[in-house]
Coordinates of C-alpha atoms in Angstrom, one line a residue:
X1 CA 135.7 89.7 17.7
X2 CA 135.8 87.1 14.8
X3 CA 133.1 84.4 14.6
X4 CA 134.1 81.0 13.8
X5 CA 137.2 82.2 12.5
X6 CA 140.3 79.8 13.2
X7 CA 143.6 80.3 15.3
X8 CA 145.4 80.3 11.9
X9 CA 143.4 82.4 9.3
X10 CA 145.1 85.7 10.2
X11 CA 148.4 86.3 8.3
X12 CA 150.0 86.9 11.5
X13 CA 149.3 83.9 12.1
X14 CA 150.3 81.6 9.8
X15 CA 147.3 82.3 6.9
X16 CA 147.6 82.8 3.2
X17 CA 144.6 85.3 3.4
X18 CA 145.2 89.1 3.1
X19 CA 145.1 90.2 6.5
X20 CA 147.1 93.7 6.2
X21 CA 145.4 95.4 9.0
X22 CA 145.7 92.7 11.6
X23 CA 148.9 92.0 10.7
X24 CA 149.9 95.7 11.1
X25 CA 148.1 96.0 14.5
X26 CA 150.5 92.7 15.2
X27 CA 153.4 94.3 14.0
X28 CA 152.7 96.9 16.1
X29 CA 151.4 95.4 19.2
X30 CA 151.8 92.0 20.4
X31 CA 150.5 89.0 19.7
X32 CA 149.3 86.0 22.6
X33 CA 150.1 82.6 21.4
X34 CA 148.3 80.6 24.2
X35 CA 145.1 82.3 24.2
X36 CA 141.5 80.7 25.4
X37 CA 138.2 80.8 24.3
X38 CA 135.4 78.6 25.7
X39 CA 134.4 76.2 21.9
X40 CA 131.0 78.2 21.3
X41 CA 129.7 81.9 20.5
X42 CA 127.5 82.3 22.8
X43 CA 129.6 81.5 26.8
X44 CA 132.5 82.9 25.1
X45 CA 130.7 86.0 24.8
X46 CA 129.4 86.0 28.2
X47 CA 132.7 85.4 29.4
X48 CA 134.1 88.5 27.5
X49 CA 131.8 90.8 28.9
X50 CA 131.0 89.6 32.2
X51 CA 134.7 88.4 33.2
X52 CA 133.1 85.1 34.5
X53 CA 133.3 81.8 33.1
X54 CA 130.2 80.9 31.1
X55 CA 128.6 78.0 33.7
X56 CA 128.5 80.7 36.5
X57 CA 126.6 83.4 34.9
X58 CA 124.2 80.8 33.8
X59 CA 125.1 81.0 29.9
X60 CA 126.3 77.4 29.5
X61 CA 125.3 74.5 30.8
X62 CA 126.4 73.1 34.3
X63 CA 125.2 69.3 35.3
X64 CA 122.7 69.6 38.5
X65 CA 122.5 73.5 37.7
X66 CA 121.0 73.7 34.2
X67 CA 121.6 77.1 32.1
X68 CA 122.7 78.0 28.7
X69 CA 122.1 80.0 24.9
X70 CA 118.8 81.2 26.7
X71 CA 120.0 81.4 30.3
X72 CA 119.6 84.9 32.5
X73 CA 122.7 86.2 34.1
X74 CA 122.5 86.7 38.2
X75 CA 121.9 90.0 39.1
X76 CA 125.6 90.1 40.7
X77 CA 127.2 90.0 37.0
X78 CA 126.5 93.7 34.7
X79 CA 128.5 93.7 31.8
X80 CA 131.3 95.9 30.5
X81 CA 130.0 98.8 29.9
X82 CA 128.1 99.5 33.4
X83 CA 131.2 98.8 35.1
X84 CA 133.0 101.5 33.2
X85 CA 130.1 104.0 33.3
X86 CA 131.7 104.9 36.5
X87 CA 135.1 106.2 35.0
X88 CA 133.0 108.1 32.5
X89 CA 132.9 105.6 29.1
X90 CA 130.1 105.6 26.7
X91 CA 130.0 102.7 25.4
X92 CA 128.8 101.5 21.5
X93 CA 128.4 98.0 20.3
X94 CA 128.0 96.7 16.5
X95 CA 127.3 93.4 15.6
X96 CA 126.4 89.8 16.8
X97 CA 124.9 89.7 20.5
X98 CA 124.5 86.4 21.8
X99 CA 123.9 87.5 25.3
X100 CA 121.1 87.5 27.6
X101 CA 118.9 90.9 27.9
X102 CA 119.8 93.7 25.2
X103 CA 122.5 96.0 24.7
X104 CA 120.7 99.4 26.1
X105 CA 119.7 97.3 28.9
X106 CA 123.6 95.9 29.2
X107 CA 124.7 99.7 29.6
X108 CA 125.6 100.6 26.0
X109 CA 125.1 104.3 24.6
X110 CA 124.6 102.8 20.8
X111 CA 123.7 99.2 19.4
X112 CA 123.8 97.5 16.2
X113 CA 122.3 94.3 17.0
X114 CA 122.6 92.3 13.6
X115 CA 120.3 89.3 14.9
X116 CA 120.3 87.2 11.5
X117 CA 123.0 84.9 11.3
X118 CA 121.6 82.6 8.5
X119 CA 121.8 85.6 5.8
X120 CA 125.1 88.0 5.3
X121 CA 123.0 89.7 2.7
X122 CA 119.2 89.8 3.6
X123 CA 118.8 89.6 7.0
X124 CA 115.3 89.5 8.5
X125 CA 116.4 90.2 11.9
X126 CA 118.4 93.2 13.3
X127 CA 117.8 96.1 15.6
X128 CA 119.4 99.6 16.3
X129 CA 119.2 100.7 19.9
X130 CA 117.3 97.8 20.9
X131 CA 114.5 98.7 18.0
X132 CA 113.9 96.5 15.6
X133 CA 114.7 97.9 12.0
X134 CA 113.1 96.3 8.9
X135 CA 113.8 93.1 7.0
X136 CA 116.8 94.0 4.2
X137 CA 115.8 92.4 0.6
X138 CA 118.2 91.0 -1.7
X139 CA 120.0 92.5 -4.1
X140 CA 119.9 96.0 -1.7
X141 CA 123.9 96.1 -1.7
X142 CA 124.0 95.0 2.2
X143 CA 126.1 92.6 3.3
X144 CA 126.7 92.2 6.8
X145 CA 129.9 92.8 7.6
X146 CA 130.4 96.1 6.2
X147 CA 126.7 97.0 7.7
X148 CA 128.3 96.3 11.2
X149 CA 131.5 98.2 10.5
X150 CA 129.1 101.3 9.0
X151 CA 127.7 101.5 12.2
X152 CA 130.7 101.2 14.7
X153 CA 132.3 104.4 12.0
X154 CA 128.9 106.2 13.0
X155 CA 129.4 105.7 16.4
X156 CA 132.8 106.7 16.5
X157 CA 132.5 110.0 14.4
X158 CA 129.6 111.1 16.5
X159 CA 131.3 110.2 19.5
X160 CA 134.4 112.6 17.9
X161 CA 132.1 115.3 17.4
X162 CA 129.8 115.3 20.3
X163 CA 132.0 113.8 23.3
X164 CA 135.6 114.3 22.4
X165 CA 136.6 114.9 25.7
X166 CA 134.9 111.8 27.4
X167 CA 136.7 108.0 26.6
X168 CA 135.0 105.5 25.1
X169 CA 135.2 101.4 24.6
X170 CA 133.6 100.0 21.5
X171 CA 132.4 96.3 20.7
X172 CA 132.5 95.3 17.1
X173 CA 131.5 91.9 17.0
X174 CA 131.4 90.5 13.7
X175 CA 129.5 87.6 12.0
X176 CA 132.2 86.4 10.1
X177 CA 133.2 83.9 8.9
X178 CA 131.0 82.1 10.4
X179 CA 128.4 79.9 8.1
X180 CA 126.8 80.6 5.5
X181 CA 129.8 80.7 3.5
X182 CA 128.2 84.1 1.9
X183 CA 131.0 86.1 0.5
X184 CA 130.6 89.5 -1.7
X185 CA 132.2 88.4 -5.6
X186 CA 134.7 91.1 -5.8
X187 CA 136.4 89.2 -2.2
X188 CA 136.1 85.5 -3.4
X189 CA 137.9 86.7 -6.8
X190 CA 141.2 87.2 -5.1
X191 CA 140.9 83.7 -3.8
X192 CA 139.2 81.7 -6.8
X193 CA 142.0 79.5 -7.7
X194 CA 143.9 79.8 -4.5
X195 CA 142.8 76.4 -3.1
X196 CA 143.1 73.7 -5.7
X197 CA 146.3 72.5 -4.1
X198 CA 144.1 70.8 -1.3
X199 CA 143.6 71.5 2.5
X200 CA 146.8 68.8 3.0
X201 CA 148.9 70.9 1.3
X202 CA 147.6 74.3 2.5
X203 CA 147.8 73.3 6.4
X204 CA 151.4 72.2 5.8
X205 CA 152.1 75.7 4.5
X206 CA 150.3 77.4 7.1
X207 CA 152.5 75.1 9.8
X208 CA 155.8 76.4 8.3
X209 CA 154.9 80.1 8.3
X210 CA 153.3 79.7 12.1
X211 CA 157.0 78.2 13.1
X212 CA 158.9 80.9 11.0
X213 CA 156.8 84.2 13.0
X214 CA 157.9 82.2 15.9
X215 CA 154.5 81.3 17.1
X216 CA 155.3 78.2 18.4
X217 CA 157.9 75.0 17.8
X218 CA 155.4 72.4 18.1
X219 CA 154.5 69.4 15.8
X220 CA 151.6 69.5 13.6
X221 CA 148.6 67.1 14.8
X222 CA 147.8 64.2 13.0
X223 CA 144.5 64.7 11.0
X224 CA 141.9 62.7 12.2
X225 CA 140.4 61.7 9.0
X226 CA 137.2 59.9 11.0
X227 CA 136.5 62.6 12.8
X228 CA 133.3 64.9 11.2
X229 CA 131.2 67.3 12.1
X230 CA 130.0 67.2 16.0
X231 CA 126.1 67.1 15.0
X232 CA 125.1 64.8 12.2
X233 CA 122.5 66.0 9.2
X234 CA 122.7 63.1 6.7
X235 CA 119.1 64.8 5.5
X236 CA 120.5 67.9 5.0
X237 CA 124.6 66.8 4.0
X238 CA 122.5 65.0 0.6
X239 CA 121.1 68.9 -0.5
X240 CA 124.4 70.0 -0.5
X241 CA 125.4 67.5 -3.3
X242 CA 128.0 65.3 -4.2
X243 CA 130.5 67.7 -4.1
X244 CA 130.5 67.7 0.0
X245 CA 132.0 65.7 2.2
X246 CA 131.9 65.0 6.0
X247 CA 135.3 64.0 6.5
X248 CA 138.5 65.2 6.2
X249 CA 140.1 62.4 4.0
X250 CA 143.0 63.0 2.1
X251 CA 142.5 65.6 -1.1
X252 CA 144.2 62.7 -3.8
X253 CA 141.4 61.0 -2.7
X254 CA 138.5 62.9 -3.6
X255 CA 136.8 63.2 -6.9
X256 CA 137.4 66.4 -9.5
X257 CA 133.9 67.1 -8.4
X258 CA 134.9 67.3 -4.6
X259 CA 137.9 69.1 -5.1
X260 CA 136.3 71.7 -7.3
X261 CA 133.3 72.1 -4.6
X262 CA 135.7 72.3 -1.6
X263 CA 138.4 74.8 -2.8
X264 CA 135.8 76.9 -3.6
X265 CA 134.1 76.9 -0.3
X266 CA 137.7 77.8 1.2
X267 CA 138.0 80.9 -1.5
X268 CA 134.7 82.1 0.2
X269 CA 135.5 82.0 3.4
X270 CA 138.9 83.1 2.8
X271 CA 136.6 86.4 1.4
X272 CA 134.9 86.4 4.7
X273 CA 138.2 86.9 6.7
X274 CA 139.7 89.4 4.1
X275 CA 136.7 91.2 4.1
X276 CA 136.7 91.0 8.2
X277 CA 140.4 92.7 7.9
X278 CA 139.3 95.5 5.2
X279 CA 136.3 96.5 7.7
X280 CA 138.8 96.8 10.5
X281 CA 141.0 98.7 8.3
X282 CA 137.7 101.6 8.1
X283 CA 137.7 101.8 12.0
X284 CA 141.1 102.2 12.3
X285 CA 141.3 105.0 10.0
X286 CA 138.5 106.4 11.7
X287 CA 140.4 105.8 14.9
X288 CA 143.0 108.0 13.0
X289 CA 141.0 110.9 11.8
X290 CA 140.0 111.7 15.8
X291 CA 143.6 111.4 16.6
X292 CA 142.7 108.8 18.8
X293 CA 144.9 105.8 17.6
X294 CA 148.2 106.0 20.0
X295 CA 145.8 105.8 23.3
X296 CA 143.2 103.2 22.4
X297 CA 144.0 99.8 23.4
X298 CA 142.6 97.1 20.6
X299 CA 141.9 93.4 21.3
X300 CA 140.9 91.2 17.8
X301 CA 140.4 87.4 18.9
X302 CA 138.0 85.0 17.9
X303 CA 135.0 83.2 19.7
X304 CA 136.0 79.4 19.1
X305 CA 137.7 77.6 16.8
X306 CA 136.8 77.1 13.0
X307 CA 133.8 74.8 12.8
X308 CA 133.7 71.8 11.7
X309 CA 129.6 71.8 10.8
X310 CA 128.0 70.8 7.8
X311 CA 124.4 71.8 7.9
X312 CA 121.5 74.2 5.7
X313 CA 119.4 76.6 7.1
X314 CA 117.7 79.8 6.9
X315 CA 116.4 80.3 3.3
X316 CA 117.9 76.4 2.2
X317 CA 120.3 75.9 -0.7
X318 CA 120.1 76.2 -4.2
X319 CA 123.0 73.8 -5.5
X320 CA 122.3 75.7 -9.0
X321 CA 123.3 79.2 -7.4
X322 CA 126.7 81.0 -7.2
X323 CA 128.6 79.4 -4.4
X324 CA 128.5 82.3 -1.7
X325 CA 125.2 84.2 -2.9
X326 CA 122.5 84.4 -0.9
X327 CA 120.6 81.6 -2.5
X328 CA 123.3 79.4 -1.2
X329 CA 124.2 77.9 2.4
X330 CA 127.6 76.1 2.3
X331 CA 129.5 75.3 5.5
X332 CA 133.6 75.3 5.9
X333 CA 132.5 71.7 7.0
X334 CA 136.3 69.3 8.9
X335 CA 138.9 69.4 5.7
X336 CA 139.1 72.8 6.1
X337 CA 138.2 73.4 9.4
X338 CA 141.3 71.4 10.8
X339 CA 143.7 73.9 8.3
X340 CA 142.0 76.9 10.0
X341 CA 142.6 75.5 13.1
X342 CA 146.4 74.7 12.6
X343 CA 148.0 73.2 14.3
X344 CA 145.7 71.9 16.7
X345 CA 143.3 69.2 16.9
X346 CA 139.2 69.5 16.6
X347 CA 137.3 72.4 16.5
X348 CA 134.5 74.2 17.5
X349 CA 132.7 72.9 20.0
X350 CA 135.5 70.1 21.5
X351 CA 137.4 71.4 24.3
X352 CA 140.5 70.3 22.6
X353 CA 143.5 73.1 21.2
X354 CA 141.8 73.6 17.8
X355 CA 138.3 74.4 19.7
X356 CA 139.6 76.9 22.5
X357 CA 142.7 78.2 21.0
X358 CA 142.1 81.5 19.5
X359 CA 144.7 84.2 17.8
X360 CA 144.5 87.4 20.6
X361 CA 146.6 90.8 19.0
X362 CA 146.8 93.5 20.9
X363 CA 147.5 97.0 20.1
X364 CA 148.5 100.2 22.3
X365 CA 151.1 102.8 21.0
X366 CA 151.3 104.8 24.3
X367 CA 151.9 101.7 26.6
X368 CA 153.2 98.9 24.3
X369 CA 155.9 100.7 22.3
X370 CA 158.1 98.0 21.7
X371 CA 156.2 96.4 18.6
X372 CA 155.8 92.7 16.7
X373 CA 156.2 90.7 20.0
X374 CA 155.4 87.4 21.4
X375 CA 153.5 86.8 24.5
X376 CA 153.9 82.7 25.4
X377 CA 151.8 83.0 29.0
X378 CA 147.9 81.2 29.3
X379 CA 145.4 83.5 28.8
X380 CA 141.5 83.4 28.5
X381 CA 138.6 85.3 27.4
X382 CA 137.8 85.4 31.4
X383 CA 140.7 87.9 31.7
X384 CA 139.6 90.6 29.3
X385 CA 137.4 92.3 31.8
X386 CA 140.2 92.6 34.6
X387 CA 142.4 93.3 31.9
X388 CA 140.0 96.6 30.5
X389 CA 139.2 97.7 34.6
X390 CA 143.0 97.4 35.0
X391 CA 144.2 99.8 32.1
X392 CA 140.9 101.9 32.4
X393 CA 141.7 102.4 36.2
X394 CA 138.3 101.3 37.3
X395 CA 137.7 99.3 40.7
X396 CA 135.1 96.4 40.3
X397 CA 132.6 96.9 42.9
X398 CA 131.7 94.3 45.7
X399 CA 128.4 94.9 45.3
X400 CA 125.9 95.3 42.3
X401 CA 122.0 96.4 42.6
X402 CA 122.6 95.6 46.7
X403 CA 123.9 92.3 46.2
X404 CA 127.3 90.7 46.8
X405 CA 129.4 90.1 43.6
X406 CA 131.7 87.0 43.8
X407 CA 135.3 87.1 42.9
X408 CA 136.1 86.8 39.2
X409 CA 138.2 84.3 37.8
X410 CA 140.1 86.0 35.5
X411 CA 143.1 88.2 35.9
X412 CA 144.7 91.4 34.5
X413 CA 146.5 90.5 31.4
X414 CA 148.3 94.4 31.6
X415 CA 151.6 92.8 33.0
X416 CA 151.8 90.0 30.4
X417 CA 151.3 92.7 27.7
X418 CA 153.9 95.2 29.7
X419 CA 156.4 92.0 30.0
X420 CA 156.6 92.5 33.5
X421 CA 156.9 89.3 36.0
X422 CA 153.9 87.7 36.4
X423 CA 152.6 85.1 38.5
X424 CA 151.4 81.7 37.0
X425 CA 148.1 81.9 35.8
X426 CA 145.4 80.0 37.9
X427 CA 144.4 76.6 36.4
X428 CA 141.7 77.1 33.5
X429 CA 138.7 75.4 33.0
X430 CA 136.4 74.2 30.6
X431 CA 133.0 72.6 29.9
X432 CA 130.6 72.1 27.1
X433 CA 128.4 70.5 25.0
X434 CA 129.7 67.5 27.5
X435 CA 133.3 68.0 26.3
X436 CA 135.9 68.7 29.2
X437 CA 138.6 69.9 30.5
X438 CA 141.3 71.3 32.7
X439 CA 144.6 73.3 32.2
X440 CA 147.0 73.9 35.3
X441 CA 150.8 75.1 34.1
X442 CA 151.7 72.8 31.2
X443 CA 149.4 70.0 31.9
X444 CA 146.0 69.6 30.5
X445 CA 143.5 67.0 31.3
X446 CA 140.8 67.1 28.5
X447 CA 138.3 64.2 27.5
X448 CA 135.5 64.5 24.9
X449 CA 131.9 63.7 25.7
X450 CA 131.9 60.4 27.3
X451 CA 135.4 59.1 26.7
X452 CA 137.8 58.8 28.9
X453 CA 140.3 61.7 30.3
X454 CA 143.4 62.2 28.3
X455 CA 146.6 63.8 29.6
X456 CA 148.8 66.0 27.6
X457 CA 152.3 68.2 28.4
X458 CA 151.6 71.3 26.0
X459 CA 155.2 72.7 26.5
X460 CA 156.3 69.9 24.6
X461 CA 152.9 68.6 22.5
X462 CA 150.7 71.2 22.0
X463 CA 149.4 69.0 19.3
X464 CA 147.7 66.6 22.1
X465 CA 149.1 63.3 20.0
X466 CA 151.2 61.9 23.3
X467 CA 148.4 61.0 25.7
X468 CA 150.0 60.4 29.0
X469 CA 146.9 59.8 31.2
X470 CA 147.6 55.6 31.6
X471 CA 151.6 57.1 32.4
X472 CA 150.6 59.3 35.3
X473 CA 147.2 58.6 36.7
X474 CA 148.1 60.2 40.0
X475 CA 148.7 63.9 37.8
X476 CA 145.0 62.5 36.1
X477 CA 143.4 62.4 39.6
X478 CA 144.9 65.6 40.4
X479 CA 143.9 67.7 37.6
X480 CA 140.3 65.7 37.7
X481 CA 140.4 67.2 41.2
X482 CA 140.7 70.5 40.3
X483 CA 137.8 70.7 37.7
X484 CA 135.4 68.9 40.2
X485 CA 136.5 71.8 42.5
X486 CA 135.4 74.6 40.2
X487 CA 131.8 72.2 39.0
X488 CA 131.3 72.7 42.5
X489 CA 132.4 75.9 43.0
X490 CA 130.2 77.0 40.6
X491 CA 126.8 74.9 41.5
X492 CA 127.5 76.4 45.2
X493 CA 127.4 80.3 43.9
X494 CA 124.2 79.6 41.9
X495 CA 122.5 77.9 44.7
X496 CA 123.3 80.3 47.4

């Protein structure tokens, strides 16, 4: 799993950046086109591992019920890894957390808990096995991504040497590219001039290739130049200097200064991904080495869409720093957040296609021979649990620690990936940060926080630029129906 990393910055996907080893596991596997998140890091990643959406294992918030980032899962809901303790898994996990409780706790063998997400080089706050480890100074060589990718290799060859014969399901959950745009020099150099054309001119690009892999045939949303960043830092936006902006205006119209500042924050977290990619290509060699490539099953997706926030923290910014050293703190920030997010609208955090969509490649010689397809069914992060039971032949239990476990939302994904008939998928749902919506078949009803309900046909405008809500209000009320149902739904299992 990606962090903040957009539905387009794969290769595979319609990206620029050198993604080899993603785009060889697509080429290989399959790739999901209509794929869900939840907007945000942390329900997305209860979802993953719990198979429930975020609002009923208390890890977003619900109106009347309350939860959220610090919320406490019910008893009813273990995570992966106890549920497959019963087929015999170990279990390792390496990277970002972001769940309630620790990973020893959750049921995993081996953790890498890498705690810090304000510093990709120095971080103060990381833990192995659930024990802290000490602070890492600057200048040691460490930079977070490859630290997280050292341990899941660790993991991996001691699990070859010492428990060949038992299976195993790994989490690598990387910090990337999520902000600080911190990127080691040798990465950004491939990209250092790559940008000066402008984020109007890259997300065009990206648009063409997505419609020539055969991703989708959809238009390309209109940018919504007035739209910034969904939490506002003026204090902090005038450290950054007059090189940043908040909006994603057209590039002819921004200064030398701004167009200098901004392709270079895209060359960094262009790094990020490649660097992301080149990581994944050490595990799957490792994957290699134990003979173990053919019958493991491999899911990359992100947790939301690109973000759109501008903001400083952790050690500050120094404006007279190398852009993407430690001293700095730069943000992707809308211009080119809406080109990572192509060709959707909004981003992380809004509930609309360029928060929630997310690239999903899977990868499974022994089951899914037939390489470099297309999968155009619904999917969600909700599903991945069924999906792992289903192809690890494990039952989920009706009860856990003597109490009853509710049904899960989700389903098994193993016939969409299979191309076998499947049934439609039951209608999705979304809530946060106020931001809502709906998806039943083709129709989505999704309104930002406080605005009115908009109504959109994705088989024909995936984009969301027709709104058909004041054209058939009687489809508005029934899809409004349907996500008061689950609201409810949802208060009523956390109150009984």
């Amino acid at each position: 799993m990606a962090d903040d990393m957009g539905y387009s910055d794969a290769g595979c996907y319609g990206s620029e950046i050198q993604t080899p080893n993603l785009d060889a596991l697509a080429a290989g596997g399959l790739r999901l086109s209509q794929f869900y998140n939840t907007a945000r890091c942390w329900p997305t990643r209860a979802a993953l591992l719990t198979g429930y959406y975020a609002q009923q294992v208390r890890r977003d918030f619900l109106p009347g019920i309350g939860g959220g980032n610090k919320g406490e899962r019910p008893v009813w809901a273990p995570l992966l890894p106890d549920l497959l303790k019963s087929a015999g898994y170990r279990s390792y996990h390496s990277g970002k957390w972001h769940i309630d409780g620790k990973p020893l706790e959750g049921g995993f063998d081996h953790s890498y808990l890498l705690n810090d997400q304000s510093r990709f080089f120095s971080p103060k706050s990381h833990f192995e096995d659930d024990k802290a480890l000490p602070a890492i100074q600057r200048d040691s060589g460490f930079y977070g991504t490859v630290a997280i990718a050292d341990h899941a290799l660790k993991c991996l060859k001691q699990h070859g040497q010492e428990h060949s014969d038992e299976p195993f399901f790994h989490y690598v959950a990387f910090t990337a590219p999520h902000f600080p745009l911190h990127a080691m020099p040798e990465d950004i150099a491939k990209y250092r001039d790559r940008y000066s054309e402008g984020w109007d001119v890259i997300r065009q690009q990206r648009f063409e290739k997505q419609k020539a892999l055969g991703l989708h045939e959809y238009q390309l949303s209109a940018v919504e130049r007035k739209l910034g960043p969904p939490y506002d830092f003026p204090d902090q936006l005038k450290i950054l200097g007059d090189g940043e902006v908040n909006h994603p205006i057209p590039w002819k119209k921004l200064t030398p200064r701004q167009q200098k500042f901004q392709a270079e924050k895209m060359a960094i977290h262009a790094a990020m991904v490649d660097r992301i990619d080149q990581e994944i290509g050490r595990i799957l060699q490792q994957l290699r080495d134990m003979q173990a490539m053919d019958n493991t099953v491999i899911f990359f997706l992100s947790d939301n869409g690109a973000s759109a926030e501008i903001m400083v923290r952790g050690d500050g910014h120094d404006p007279m720093a190398t852009p993407g050293s430690a001293a700095t703190h730069l943000c992707l920030g809308p211009g080119w957040s809406t080109v990572c997010n192509t060709p959707f609208r909004r981003h992380k955090t809004w509930v609309h296609e360029g928060g929630i969509a997310t690239p999903l490649i899977v990868h499974w010689p022994n089951r899914l021979r037939q390489g470099n397809q297309i999968r155009h069914q619904t999917g969600h992060v909700i599903d991945l649990v069924p999906t792992i039971l289903d192809v690890c032949g494990v039952q989920k239990p009706n009860m856990w620690k003597d109490v009853a476990v509710p049904e899960a939302p989700g389903t098994s994904l193993l016939p969409v990936l299979e191309n076998r008939e499947t049934q439609p998928h039951a209608p999705l749902w979304w809530f946060h940060d106020g931001h809502r919506a709906v998806r039943d078949g083709d129709w989505k009803l999704v309104s930002s926080k406080n605005d009115p309900w908009e109504l959109y046909n994705l088989a024909k405008d995936r984009a969301e630029q027709k709104n058909l809500a004041k054209a058939q209000p009687d489809r508005v009320r029934q899809l409004e129906a349907i996500w008061d149902q689950y609201a409810d739904q949802f208060r009523q299992q956390l109150q009984n």
